[in-house]
């Protein structure tokens, strides 16, 4: 007589229960103990998807392609002996859809900054299943703890531009998507420049005035000396 079947175990051997469209997943179904041959049937919402016979104690493997929303939902498998009534059902696995994260946008109110200035960087991914985790980098160095946003809103950090090394390329990573932002050194005009320009103009006016005065002052004196 065949050994009494136990409830089979349904497990993922490839992929995850959180899937994107057109993703392949592989499920294994096995009843231990049990006396082969055993017939394994995979169901989705009580509708048969596929069936396999096993003549040994290896699991039945079912490969699925999640190609549309109709492929999501609860899956179970059933183990039974051929030509027998009844059978045992497995645990269930429920597939849900994950919306891929769109390329994030890294922005700041200004791309030019001066030393001693505070600046703000924000990173936002418009699409993607929540939560979304953001990381900020300066070059290859992580400059802040990861920020996990539970709502559809930007992750924000505040920077203090303290030296020339703080200028350059900044990056933002939303899970696996990476974008860049570049801070430029703003031109800093010296406070003495207006004074220098004013003195130069005054000197130029004096030279011009002196040149214009030569015909009226120097030449008459020269003639009087004759």
CSV table of N, CA and C in Angstrom, one decimal, residues 37-206:
chain,number,residue,atom,x,y,z
A,37,UNK,N,4.6,6.6,-7.7
A,37,UNK,CA,4.5,7.9,-8.4
A,37,UNK,C,3.4,8.8,-7.7
A,38,UNK,N,3.6,10.1,-7.8
A,38,UNK,CA,2.7,11.1,-7.3
A,38,UNK,C,2.4,12.1,-8.4
A,39,UNK,N,1.2,12.5,-8.4
A,39,UNK,CA,0.8,13.5,-9.4
A,39,UNK,C,0.6,14.8,-8.7
A,40,UNK,N,1.3,15.9,-9.2
A,40,UNK,CA,1.3,17.2,-8.6
A,40,UNK,C,0.5,18.1,-9.6
A,41,UNK,N,-0.4,18.9,-9.1
A,41,UNK,CA,-1.2,19.8,-9.9
A,41,UNK,C,-1.1,21.2,-9.3
A,42,UNK,N,-0.8,22.2,-10.1
A,42,UNK,CA,-0.7,23.6,-9.7
A,42,UNK,C,-2.0,24.3,-10.0
A,43,UNK,N,-2.5,25.0,-9.0
A,43,UNK,CA,-3.7,25.8,-9.2
A,43,UNK,C,-3.5,27.2,-8.9
A,44,UNK,N,-4.2,28.0,-9.7
A,44,UNK,CA,-4.3,29.5,-9.4
A,44,UNK,C,-5.8,29.8,-9.1
A,45,UNK,N,-6.1,30.3,-7.9
A,45,UNK,CA,-7.5,30.5,-7.6
A,45,UNK,C,-8.4,29.4,-7.9
A,46,UNK,N,-7.9,28.2,-7.5
A,46,UNK,CA,-8.7,26.9,-7.8
A,46,UNK,C,-8.9,26.5,-9.2
A,47,UNK,N,-8.2,27.2,-10.1
A,47,UNK,CA,-8.2,26.8,-11.5
A,47,UNK,C,-6.9,26.1,-11.9
A,48,UNK,N,-6.9,25.0,-12.5
A,48,UNK,CA,-5.7,24.2,-12.8
A,48,UNK,C,-4.8,25.0,-13.8
A,49,UNK,N,-3.6,25.0,-13.5
A,49,UNK,CA,-2.6,25.7,-14.4
A,49,UNK,C,-1.7,24.7,-15.1
A,50,UNK,N,-1.2,23.7,-14.3
A,50,UNK,CA,-0.4,22.7,-14.9
A,50,UNK,C,-0.4,21.4,-14.0
A,51,UNK,N,0.0,20.3,-14.6
A,51,UNK,CA,0.1,19.0,-13.8
A,51,UNK,C,1.3,18.2,-14.2
A,52,UNK,N,2.0,17.6,-13.3
A,52,UNK,CA,3.2,16.8,-13.5
A,52,UNK,C,3.2,15.5,-12.7
A,53,UNK,N,3.6,14.4,-13.3
A,53,UNK,CA,3.8,13.2,-12.6
A,53,UNK,C,5.2,13.0,-12.2
A,54,UNK,N,5.5,12.5,-11.0
A,54,UNK,CA,6.8,12.2,-10.5
A,54,UNK,C,6.9,10.7,-10.1
A,55,UNK,N,7.8,10.0,-10.7
A,55,UNK,CA,8.0,8.6,-10.3
A,55,UNK,C,9.1,8.4,-9.3
A,56,UNK,N,9.7,9.5,-8.8
A,56,UNK,CA,10.7,9.4,-7.7
A,56,UNK,C,10.4,10.5,-6.7
A,57,UNK,N,11.3,10.7,-5.8
A,57,UNK,CA,11.1,11.6,-4.7
A,57,UNK,C,11.6,13.0,-5.0
A,58,UNK,N,11.7,13.4,-6.3
A,58,UNK,CA,12.1,14.7,-6.6
A,58,UNK,C,10.9,15.6,-6.7
A,59,UNK,N,11.1,16.9,-6.5
A,59,UNK,CA,9.9,17.8,-6.5
A,59,UNK,C,9.4,18.1,-8.0
A,60,UNK,N,8.2,18.4,-8.1
A,60,UNK,CA,7.6,18.9,-9.4
A,60,UNK,C,8.0,20.3,-9.5
A,61,UNK,N,8.5,20.7,-10.7
A,61,UNK,CA,8.9,22.1,-10.9
A,61,UNK,C,8.0,22.7,-12.0
A,62,UNK,N,7.4,23.9,-11.6
A,62,UNK,CA,6.5,24.6,-12.5
A,62,UNK,C,7.1,26.0,-12.8
A,63,UNK,N,7.4,26.2,-14.1
A,63,UNK,CA,7.9,27.5,-14.5
A,63,UNK,C,6.8,28.4,-15.1
A,64,UNK,N,6.6,29.6,-14.5
A,64,UNK,CA,5.6,30.5,-15.0
A,64,UNK,C,6.2,31.8,-15.5
A,65,UNK,N,5.5,32.4,-16.4
A,65,UNK,CA,5.8,33.8,-16.9
A,65,UNK,C,4.7,34.7,-16.4
A,66,UNK,N,5.0,35.7,-15.6
A,66,UNK,CA,4.0,36.6,-15.2
A,66,UNK,C,3.9,37.7,-16.2
A,67,UNK,N,3.0,37.5,-17.2
A,67,UNK,CA,2.9,38.4,-18.3
A,67,UNK,C,1.8,39.4,-18.2
A,68,UNK,N,0.9,39.3,-17.3
A,68,UNK,CA,-0.2,40.2,-17.2
A,68,UNK,C,-0.8,40.2,-15.8
A,69,UNK,N,-1.7,41.1,-15.5
A,69,UNK,CA,-2.2,41.2,-14.1
A,69,UNK,C,-3.0,39.9,-13.8
A,70,UNK,N,-3.5,39.2,-14.8
A,70,UNK,CA,-4.3,38.0,-14.6
A,70,UNK,C,-3.4,36.8,-14.1
A,71,UNK,N,-2.1,37.0,-14.2
A,71,UNK,CA,-1.2,35.9,-13.7
A,71,UNK,C,-0.8,36.1,-12.2
A,72,UNK,N,-1.3,37.3,-11.7
A,72,UNK,CA,-1.0,37.5,-10.3
A,72,UNK,C,-2.0,36.8,-9.4
A,73,UNK,N,-1.8,36.7,-8.1
A,73,UNK,CA,-2.7,36.1,-7.2
A,73,UNK,C,-2.2,34.9,-6.5
A,74,UNK,N,-3.1,34.1,-5.9
A,74,UNK,CA,-2.7,33.0,-5.0
A,74,UNK,C,-2.5,31.7,-5.8
A,75,UNK,N,-1.4,31.0,-5.5
A,75,UNK,CA,-1.1,29.7,-6.2
A,75,UNK,C,-1.0,28.7,-5.1
A,76,UNK,N,-1.5,27.5,-5.4
A,76,UNK,CA,-1.4,26.3,-4.5
A,76,UNK,C,-1.1,25.1,-5.4
A,77,UNK,N,-0.5,24.0,-4.8
A,77,UNK,CA,-0.4,22.8,-5.5
A,77,UNK,C,-1.0,21.6,-4.7
A,78,UNK,N,-1.4,20.6,-5.4
A,78,UNK,CA,-2.1,19.4,-4.9
A,78,UNK,C,-1.3,18.2,-5.2
A,79,UNK,N,-1.1,17.4,-4.2
A,79,UNK,CA,-0.4,16.1,-4.4
A,79,UNK,C,-1.4,14.9,-4.2
A,80,UNK,N,-1.4,14.0,-5.1
A,80,UNK,CA,-2.3,12.9,-5.0
A,80,UNK,C,-1.7,11.7,-5.8
A,81,UNK,N,-2.2,10.5,-5.4
A,81,UNK,CA,-1.9,9.3,-6.1
A,81,UNK,C,-2.8,9.1,-7.3
A,82,UNK,N,-2.3,8.6,-8.4
A,82,UNK,CA,-3.2,8.4,-9.5
A,82,UNK,C,-4.3,7.4,-9.2
A,83,UNK,N,-5.4,7.7,-9.8
A,83,UNK,CA,-6.6,6.9,-9.6
A,83,UNK,C,-7.1,6.8,-8.2
A,84,UNK,N,-6.8,7.9,-7.4
A,84,UNK,CA,-7.2,7.9,-6.0
A,84,UNK,C,-8.1,9.1,-5.8
A,85,UNK,N,-8.9,9.1,-4.8
A,85,UNK,CA,-9.7,10.2,-4.5
A,85,UNK,C,-9.0,11.1,-3.4
A,86,UNK,N,-9.4,12.3,-3.3
A,86,UNK,CA,-8.8,13.1,-2.3
A,86,UNK,C,-7.5,13.8,-2.8
A,87,UNK,N,-6.6,13.8,-1.9
A,87,UNK,CA,-5.3,14.5,-2.2
A,87,UNK,C,-5.0,15.5,-1.1
A,88,UNK,N,-3.8,16.0,-1.1
A,88,UNK,CA,-3.5,17.0,-0.1
A,88,UNK,C,-3.0,18.3,-0.8
A,89,UNK,N,-3.4,19.4,-0.2
A,89,UNK,CA,-3.0,20.7,-0.7
A,89,UNK,C,-1.9,21.4,0.1
A,90,UNK,N,-1.2,22.2,-0.7
A,90,UNK,CA,0.0,22.9,-0.1
A,90,UNK,C,-0.4,24.2,0.5
A,91,UNK,N,0.6,24.8,1.1
A,91,UNK,CA,0.5,26.2,1.4
A,91,UNK,C,0.3,27.0,0.2
A,92,UNK,N,0.0,28.3,0.3
A,92,UNK,CA,-0.2,29.2,-0.8
A,92,UNK,C,0.9,30.2,-1.0
A,93,UNK,N,1.1,30.6,-2.2
A,93,UNK,CA,2.0,31.7,-2.5
A,93,UNK,C,1.2,32.7,-3.3
A,94,UNK,N,1.4,33.9,-2.9
A,94,UNK,CA,0.6,35.0,-3.5
A,94,UNK,C,1.6,36.0,-4.3
A,95,UNK,N,1.4,36.1,-5.6
A,95,UNK,CA,2.3,37.0,-6.3
A,95,UNK,C,1.6,38.4,-6.4
A,96,UNK,N,2.4,39.4,-6.2
A,96,UNK,CA,2.0,40.8,-6.4
A,96,UNK,C,2.9,41.5,-7.3
A,97,UNK,N,2.3,42.5,-7.9
A,97,UNK,CA,3.1,43.3,-9.0
A,97,UNK,C,3.8,44.4,-8.4
A,98,UNK,N,5.1,44.6,-8.8
A,98,UNK,CA,5.9,45.7,-8.4
A,98,UNK,C,6.1,46.6,-9.6
A,99,UNK,N,5.8,47.9,-9.4
A,99,UNK,CA,6.0,48.9,-10.5
A,99,UNK,C,7.4,49.3,-10.5
A,100,UNK,N,8.1,49.1,-11.7
A,100,UNK,CA,9.5,49.5,-11.8
A,100,UNK,C,9.7,51.0,-11.4
A,101,UNK,N,10.9,51.2,-10.8
A,101,UNK,CA,11.2,52.6,-10.4
A,101,UNK,C,11.7,53.4,-11.6
A,102,UNK,N,11.1,54.5,-11.8
A,102,UNK,CA,11.6,55.4,-12.9
A,102,UNK,C,12.9,56.1,-12.5
A,103,UNK,N,13.6,56.6,-13.5
A,103,UNK,CA,14.9,57.3,-13.3
A,103,UNK,C,14.6,58.5,-12.4
A,104,UNK,N,15.3,58.6,-11.3
A,104,UNK,CA,15.1,59.7,-10.4
A,104,UNK,C,15.6,61.0,-10.9
A,105,UNK,N,15.1,62.1,-10.4
A,105,UNK,CA,15.5,63.5,-10.8
A,105,UNK,C,16.2,64.1,-9.6
A,106,UNK,N,17.5,64.5,-9.8
A,106,UNK,CA,18.3,65.1,-8.7
A,106,UNK,C,18.4,66.6,-9.0
A,107,UNK,N,18.0,67.4,-8.1
A,107,UNK,CA,17.9,68.8,-8.4
A,107,UNK,C,18.3,69.6,-7.1
A,108,UNK,N,18.5,70.9,-7.4
A,108,UNK,CA,18.9,71.9,-6.4
A,108,UNK,C,18.4,73.3,-6.8
A,109,UNK,N,18.0,74.2,-5.9
A,109,UNK,CA,17.6,75.5,-6.4
A,109,UNK,C,18.7,76.2,-7.2
A,110,UNK,N,19.9,75.9,-7.0
A,110,UNK,CA,21.0,76.5,-7.8
A,110,UNK,C,22.1,75.5,-8.1
A,111,UNK,N,22.7,75.6,-9.2
A,111,UNK,CA,23.9,74.8,-9.5
A,111,UNK,C,25.2,75.5,-9.3
A,112,UNK,N,25.1,76.8,-8.9
A,112,UNK,CA,26.3,77.6,-8.6
A,112,UNK,C,26.2,77.9,-7.1
A,113,UNK,N,27.4,77.8,-6.4
A,113,UNK,CA,27.4,78.0,-5.0
A,113,UNK,C,28.7,78.7,-4.6
A,114,UNK,N,28.8,79.3,-3.5
A,114,UNK,CA,30.0,80.0,-3.0
A,114,UNK,C,30.4,79.2,-1.7
A,115,UNK,N,31.7,79.4,-1.4
A,115,UNK,CA,32.2,78.8,-0.2
A,115,UNK,C,31.4,79.5,1.0
A,116,UNK,N,31.0,78.6,2.0
A,116,UNK,CA,30.3,79.1,3.1
A,116,UNK,C,28.8,79.2,2.9
A,117,UNK,N,28.3,78.6,1.8
A,117,UNK,CA,26.9,78.6,1.5
A,117,UNK,C,26.3,77.3,1.8
A,118,UNK,N,25.0,77.3,2.3
A,118,UNK,CA,24.2,76.1,2.5
A,118,UNK,C,23.4,75.9,1.2
A,119,UNK,N,23.4,74.6,0.7
A,119,UNK,CA,22.6,74.3,-0.4
A,119,UNK,C,21.8,73.0,-0.1
A,120,UNK,N,20.7,72.8,-0.9
A,120,UNK,CA,19.8,71.7,-0.8
A,120,UNK,C,19.8,70.8,-2.0
A,121,UNK,N,19.8,69.5,-1.8
A,121,UNK,CA,19.7,68.6,-2.9
A,121,UNK,C,18.5,67.7,-2.6
A,122,UNK,N,17.7,67.6,-3.7
A,122,UNK,CA,16.5,66.7,-3.5
A,122,UNK,C,16.5,65.7,-4.7
A,123,UNK,N,16.0,64.5,-4.3
A,123,UNK,CA,16.0,63.4,-5.3
A,123,UNK,C,14.6,62.8,-5.3
A,124,UNK,N,14.1,62.6,-6.5
A,124,UNK,CA,12.7,62.1,-6.6
A,124,UNK,C,12.5,61.2,-7.8
A,125,UNK,N,11.9,60.1,-7.5
A,125,UNK,CA,11.5,59.1,-8.6
A,125,UNK,C,10.0,59.2,-8.7
A,126,UNK,N,9.5,59.5,-9.9
A,126,UNK,CA,8.0,59.8,-10.0
A,126,UNK,C,7.2,58.5,-10.0
A,127,UNK,N,7.8,57.4,-10.5
A,127,UNK,CA,7.1,56.1,-10.6
A,127,UNK,C,7.8,55.1,-9.8
A,128,UNK,N,7.1,54.0,-9.4
A,128,UNK,CA,7.7,52.9,-8.7
A,128,UNK,C,7.0,52.6,-7.5
A,129,UNK,N,6.9,51.3,-7.2
A,129,UNK,CA,6.2,50.8,-6.0
A,129,UNK,C,6.9,51.3,-4.7
A,130,UNK,N,6.1,51.8,-3.8
A,130,UNK,CA,6.7,52.3,-2.5
A,130,UNK,C,6.9,51.1,-1.6
A,131,UNK,N,7.8,51.3,-0.6
A,131,UNK,CA,8.7,52.4,-0.4
A,131,UNK,C,9.9,52.4,-1.3
A,132,UNK,N,10.4,53.6,-1.5
A,132,UNK,CA,11.6,53.8,-2.4
A,132,UNK,C,12.8,54.3,-1.5
A,133,UNK,N,13.9,53.7,-1.6
A,133,UNK,CA,15.1,54.0,-0.8
A,133,UNK,C,16.1,54.9,-1.7
A,134,UNK,N,16.5,56.0,-1.1
A,134,UNK,CA,17.4,56.9,-1.8
A,134,UNK,C,18.7,57.0,-1.1
A,135,UNK,N,19.8,57.1,-1.9
A,135,UNK,CA,21.1,57.3,-1.3
A,135,UNK,C,21.8,58.5,-2.1
A,136,UNK,N,22.6,59.3,-1.4
A,136,UNK,CA,23.3,60.4,-2.0
A,136,UNK,C,24.8,60.2,-1.9
A,137,UNK,N,25.5,60.6,-3.0
A,137,UNK,CA,26.9,60.4,-3.1
A,137,UNK,C,27.6,61.7,-3.5
A,138,UNK,N,28.8,61.8,-3.1
A,138,UNK,CA,29.8,62.8,-3.7
A,138,UNK,C,30.9,62.0,-4.3
A,139,UNK,N,30.9,61.9,-5.6
A,139,UNK,CA,31.8,61.0,-6.3
A,139,UNK,C,31.3,59.6,-6.0
A,140,UNK,N,32.2,58.8,-5.4
A,140,UNK,CA,31.9,57.4,-5.0
A,140,UNK,C,31.6,57.3,-3.5
A,141,UNK,N,31.7,58.4,-2.8
A,141,UNK,CA,31.5,58.4,-1.3
A,141,UNK,C,30.1,58.7,-0.9
A,142,UNK,N,29.5,57.8,-0.1
A,142,UNK,CA,28.2,58.0,0.4
A,142,UNK,C,28.2,59.2,1.4
A,143,UNK,N,27.3,60.2,1.3
A,143,UNK,CA,27.4,61.4,2.1
A,143,UNK,C,26.2,61.5,3.0
A,144,UNK,N,25.3,60.5,3.1
A,144,UNK,CA,24.2,60.6,4.0
A,144,UNK,C,23.6,59.2,4.2
A,145,UNK,N,23.0,59.0,5.4
A,145,UNK,CA,22.3,57.7,5.5
A,145,UNK,C,21.2,57.5,4.5
A,146,UNK,N,20.8,56.3,4.2
A,146,UNK,CA,19.8,56.0,3.2
A,146,UNK,C,18.5,56.6,3.8
A,147,UNK,N,17.7,57.1,2.8
A,147,UNK,CA,16.4,57.7,3.2
A,147,UNK,C,15.3,56.8,2.5
A,148,UNK,N,14.5,56.2,3.3
A,148,UNK,CA,13.4,55.4,2.8
A,148,UNK,C,12.1,56.2,2.8
A,149,UNK,N,11.5,56.4,1.7
A,149,UNK,CA,10.3,57.3,1.6
A,149,UNK,C,9.1,56.4,1.4
A,150,UNK,N,8.2,56.5,2.4
A,150,UNK,CA,7.0,55.7,2.4
A,150,UNK,C,5.9,56.4,1.6
A,151,UNK,N,6.1,57.6,1.3
A,151,UNK,CA,5.1,58.4,0.5
A,151,UNK,C,5.8,58.8,-0.8
A,152,UNK,N,5.0,59.3,-1.8
A,152,UNK,CA,5.5,59.8,-3.1
A,152,UNK,C,6.0,61.2,-2.9
A,153,UNK,N,7.2,61.3,-2.3
A,153,UNK,CA,7.8,62.6,-2.1
A,153,UNK,C,9.3,62.5,-2.2
A,154,UNK,N,10.0,63.6,-2.4
A,154,UNK,CA,11.4,63.7,-2.6
A,154,UNK,C,12.2,63.4,-1.3
A,155,UNK,N,13.3,62.8,-1.5
A,155,UNK,CA,14.3,62.7,-0.4
A,155,UNK,C,15.2,64.0,-0.4
A,156,UNK,N,15.4,64.6,0.7
A,156,UNK,CA,16.1,65.9,0.7
A,156,UNK,C,17.3,65.8,1.7
A,157,UNK,N,18.4,66.4,1.3
A,157,UNK,CA,19.6,66.5,2.2
A,157,UNK,C,20.1,68.0,2.1
A,158,UNK,N,20.8,68.4,3.1
A,158,UNK,CA,21.3,69.8,3.2
A,158,UNK,C,22.8,69.7,3.3
A,159,UNK,N,23.5,70.5,2.4
A,159,UNK,CA,24.9,70.5,2.3
A,159,UNK,C,25.5,71.9,2.7
A,160,UNK,N,26.7,71.9,3.3
A,160,UNK,CA,27.4,73.1,3.6
A,160,UNK,C,28.7,73.1,2.7
A,161,UNK,N,28.7,74.1,1.8
A,161,UNK,CA,29.9,74.2,0.9
A,161,UNK,C,31.0,74.9,1.7
A,162,UNK,N,31.9,74.1,2.2
A,162,UNK,CA,33.0,74.6,3.1
A,162,UNK,C,34.3,74.8,2.4
A,163,UNK,N,34.6,74.1,1.3
A,163,UNK,CA,35.9,74.2,0.6
A,163,UNK,C,35.7,73.8,-0.8
A,164,UNK,N,36.8,74.0,-1.6
A,164,UNK,CA,36.8,73.7,-3.0
A,164,UNK,C,36.5,72.2,-3.3
A,165,UNK,N,36.8,71.3,-2.3
A,165,UNK,CA,36.5,69.9,-2.5
A,165,UNK,C,35.0,69.6,-2.5
A,166,UNK,N,34.2,70.5,-2.0
A,166,UNK,CA,32.8,70.3,-1.9
A,166,UNK,C,32.1,70.6,-3.2
A,167,UNK,N,32.8,71.2,-4.2
A,167,UNK,CA,32.3,71.4,-5.5
A,167,UNK,C,32.5,70.2,-6.4
A,168,UNK,N,31.7,70.0,-7.4
A,168,UNK,CA,31.9,68.8,-8.2
A,168,UNK,C,30.6,68.0,-8.4
A,169,UNK,N,30.7,66.8,-8.7
A,169,UNK,CA,29.6,65.9,-9.1
A,169,UNK,C,29.0,65.2,-7.9
A,170,UNK,N,27.7,65.4,-7.8
A,170,UNK,CA,26.9,64.6,-6.7
A,170,UNK,C,26.0,63.6,-7.4
A,171,UNK,N,25.7,62.6,-6.8
A,171,UNK,CA,24.9,61.5,-7.3
A,171,UNK,C,23.7,61.1,-6.4
A,172,UNK,N,22.7,60.7,-7.0
A,172,UNK,CA,21.5,60.2,-6.2
A,172,UNK,C,21.1,58.8,-6.8
A,173,UNK,N,20.9,57.9,-5.9
A,173,UNK,CA,20.5,56.5,-6.3
A,173,UNK,C,19.2,56.2,-5.7
A,174,UNK,N,18.2,55.9,-6.5
A,174,UNK,CA,16.9,55.4,-6.1
A,174,UNK,C,16.9,53.9,-6.3
A,175,UNK,N,17.1,53.1,-5.3
A,175,UNK,CA,17.3,51.7,-5.4
A,175,UNK,C,18.4,51.4,-6.3
A,176,UNK,N,18.1,51.1,-7.6
A,176,UNK,CA,19.2,50.8,-8.5
A,176,UNK,C,19.4,51.8,-9.6
A,177,UNK,N,18.7,52.9,-9.6
A,177,UNK,CA,18.8,53.9,-10.6
A,177,UNK,C,19.7,55.1,-10.1
A,178,UNK,N,20.6,55.5,-11.0
A,178,UNK,CA,21.6,56.5,-10.5
A,178,UNK,C,21.5,57.7,-11.4
A,179,UNK,N,21.5,58.9,-10.8
A,179,UNK,CA,21.6,60.2,-11.6
A,179,UNK,C,22.7,61.1,-11.0
A,180,UNK,N,23.0,62.2,-11.7
A,180,UNK,CA,24.1,63.0,-11.4
A,180,UNK,C,23.7,64.5,-11.3
A,181,UNK,N,24.4,65.3,-10.5
A,181,UNK,CA,24.2,66.7,-10.4
A,181,UNK,C,25.6,67.3,-10.1
A,182,UNK,N,25.8,68.5,-10.7
A,182,UNK,CA,27.1,69.1,-10.6
A,182,UNK,C,27.0,70.5,-10.0
A,183,UNK,N,27.8,70.8,-8.9
A,183,UNK,CA,27.8,72.1,-8.3
A,183,UNK,C,29.0,72.9,-8.9
A,184,UNK,N,28.8,74.1,-9.4
A,184,UNK,CA,29.9,74.9,-9.9
A,184,UNK,C,30.2,76.0,-8.9
A,185,UNK,N,31.5,76.4,-8.9
A,185,UNK,CA,32.0,77.5,-8.1
A,185,UNK,C,31.5,78.8,-8.6
A,186,UNK,N,30.7,79.5,-7.9
A,186,UNK,CA,30.2,80.8,-8.4
A,186,UNK,C,31.3,81.9,-8.4
A,187,UNK,N,31.3,82.8,-9.4
A,187,UNK,CA,32.3,83.8,-9.4
A,187,UNK,C,32.1,84.8,-8.3
A,188,UNK,N,33.2,85.0,-7.5
A,188,UNK,CA,33.1,85.9,-6.4
A,188,UNK,C,33.8,87.2,-6.7
A,189,UNK,N,33.1,88.3,-6.8
A,189,UNK,CA,33.7,89.6,-7.1
A,189,UNK,C,34.2,90.2,-5.9
A,190,UNK,N,35.4,90.8,-6.0
A,190,UNK,CA,36.0,91.4,-4.9
A,190,UNK,C,35.3,92.7,-4.6
A,191,UNK,N,35.2,93.1,-3.3
A,191,UNK,CA,34.5,94.3,-2.9
A,191,UNK,C,35.4,95.5,-3.3
A,192,UNK,N,36.7,95.3,-3.5
A,192,UNK,CA,37.5,96.4,-3.9
A,192,UNK,C,37.5,96.8,-5.4
A,193,UNK,N,36.8,95.9,-6.2
A,193,UNK,CA,36.8,96.2,-7.6
A,193,UNK,C,36.1,97.5,-8.0
A,194,UNK,N,34.9,97.8,-7.4
A,194,UNK,CA,34.3,99.1,-7.7
A,194,UNK,C,35.2,100.3,-7.4
A,195,UNK,N,36.0,100.2,-6.3
A,195,UNK,CA,36.9,101.3,-5.9
A,195,UNK,C,38.0,101.4,-6.9
A,196,UNK,N,38.6,100.3,-7.3
A,196,UNK,CA,39.7,100.4,-8.3
A,196,UNK,C,39.2,101.0,-9.6
A,197,UNK,N,38.0,100.6,-10.0
A,197,UNK,CA,37.5,101.1,-11.3
A,197,UNK,C,37.3,102.6,-11.2
A,198,UNK,N,36.7,103.1,-10.0
A,198,UNK,CA,36.5,104.5,-9.8
A,198,UNK,C,37.8,105.3,-9.8
A,199,UNK,N,38.8,104.8,-9.1
A,199,UNK,CA,40.1,105.5,-9.1
A,199,UNK,C,40.7,105.6,-10.5
A,200,UNK,N,40.5,104.5,-11.3
A,200,UNK,CA,41.1,104.5,-12.6
A,200,UNK,C,40.4,105.5,-13.5
A,201,UNK,N,39.1,105.7,-13.4
A,201,UNK,CA,38.3,106.7,-14.1
A,201,UNK,C,38.8,108.1,-13.8
A,202,UNK,N,39.0,108.3,-12.5
A,202,UNK,CA,39.4,109.7,-12.0
A,202,UNK,C,40.7,110.0,-12.6
A,203,UNK,N,41.7,109.0,-12.6
A,203,UNK,CA,43.0,109.3,-13.1
A,203,UNK,C,43.0,109.5,-14.6
A,204,UNK,N,42.1,108.8,-15.3
A,204,UNK,CA,42.0,109.0,-16.7
A,204,UNK,C,41.4,110.4,-17.0
A,205,UNK,N,40.5,110.9,-16.2
A,205,UNK,CA,39.9,112.2,-16.4
A,205,UNK,C,41.0,113.3,-16.2
A,206,UNK,N,41.8,113.1,-15.1
A,206,UNK,CA,42.9,114.0,-14.8
A,206,UNK,C,43.9,114.1,-16.0
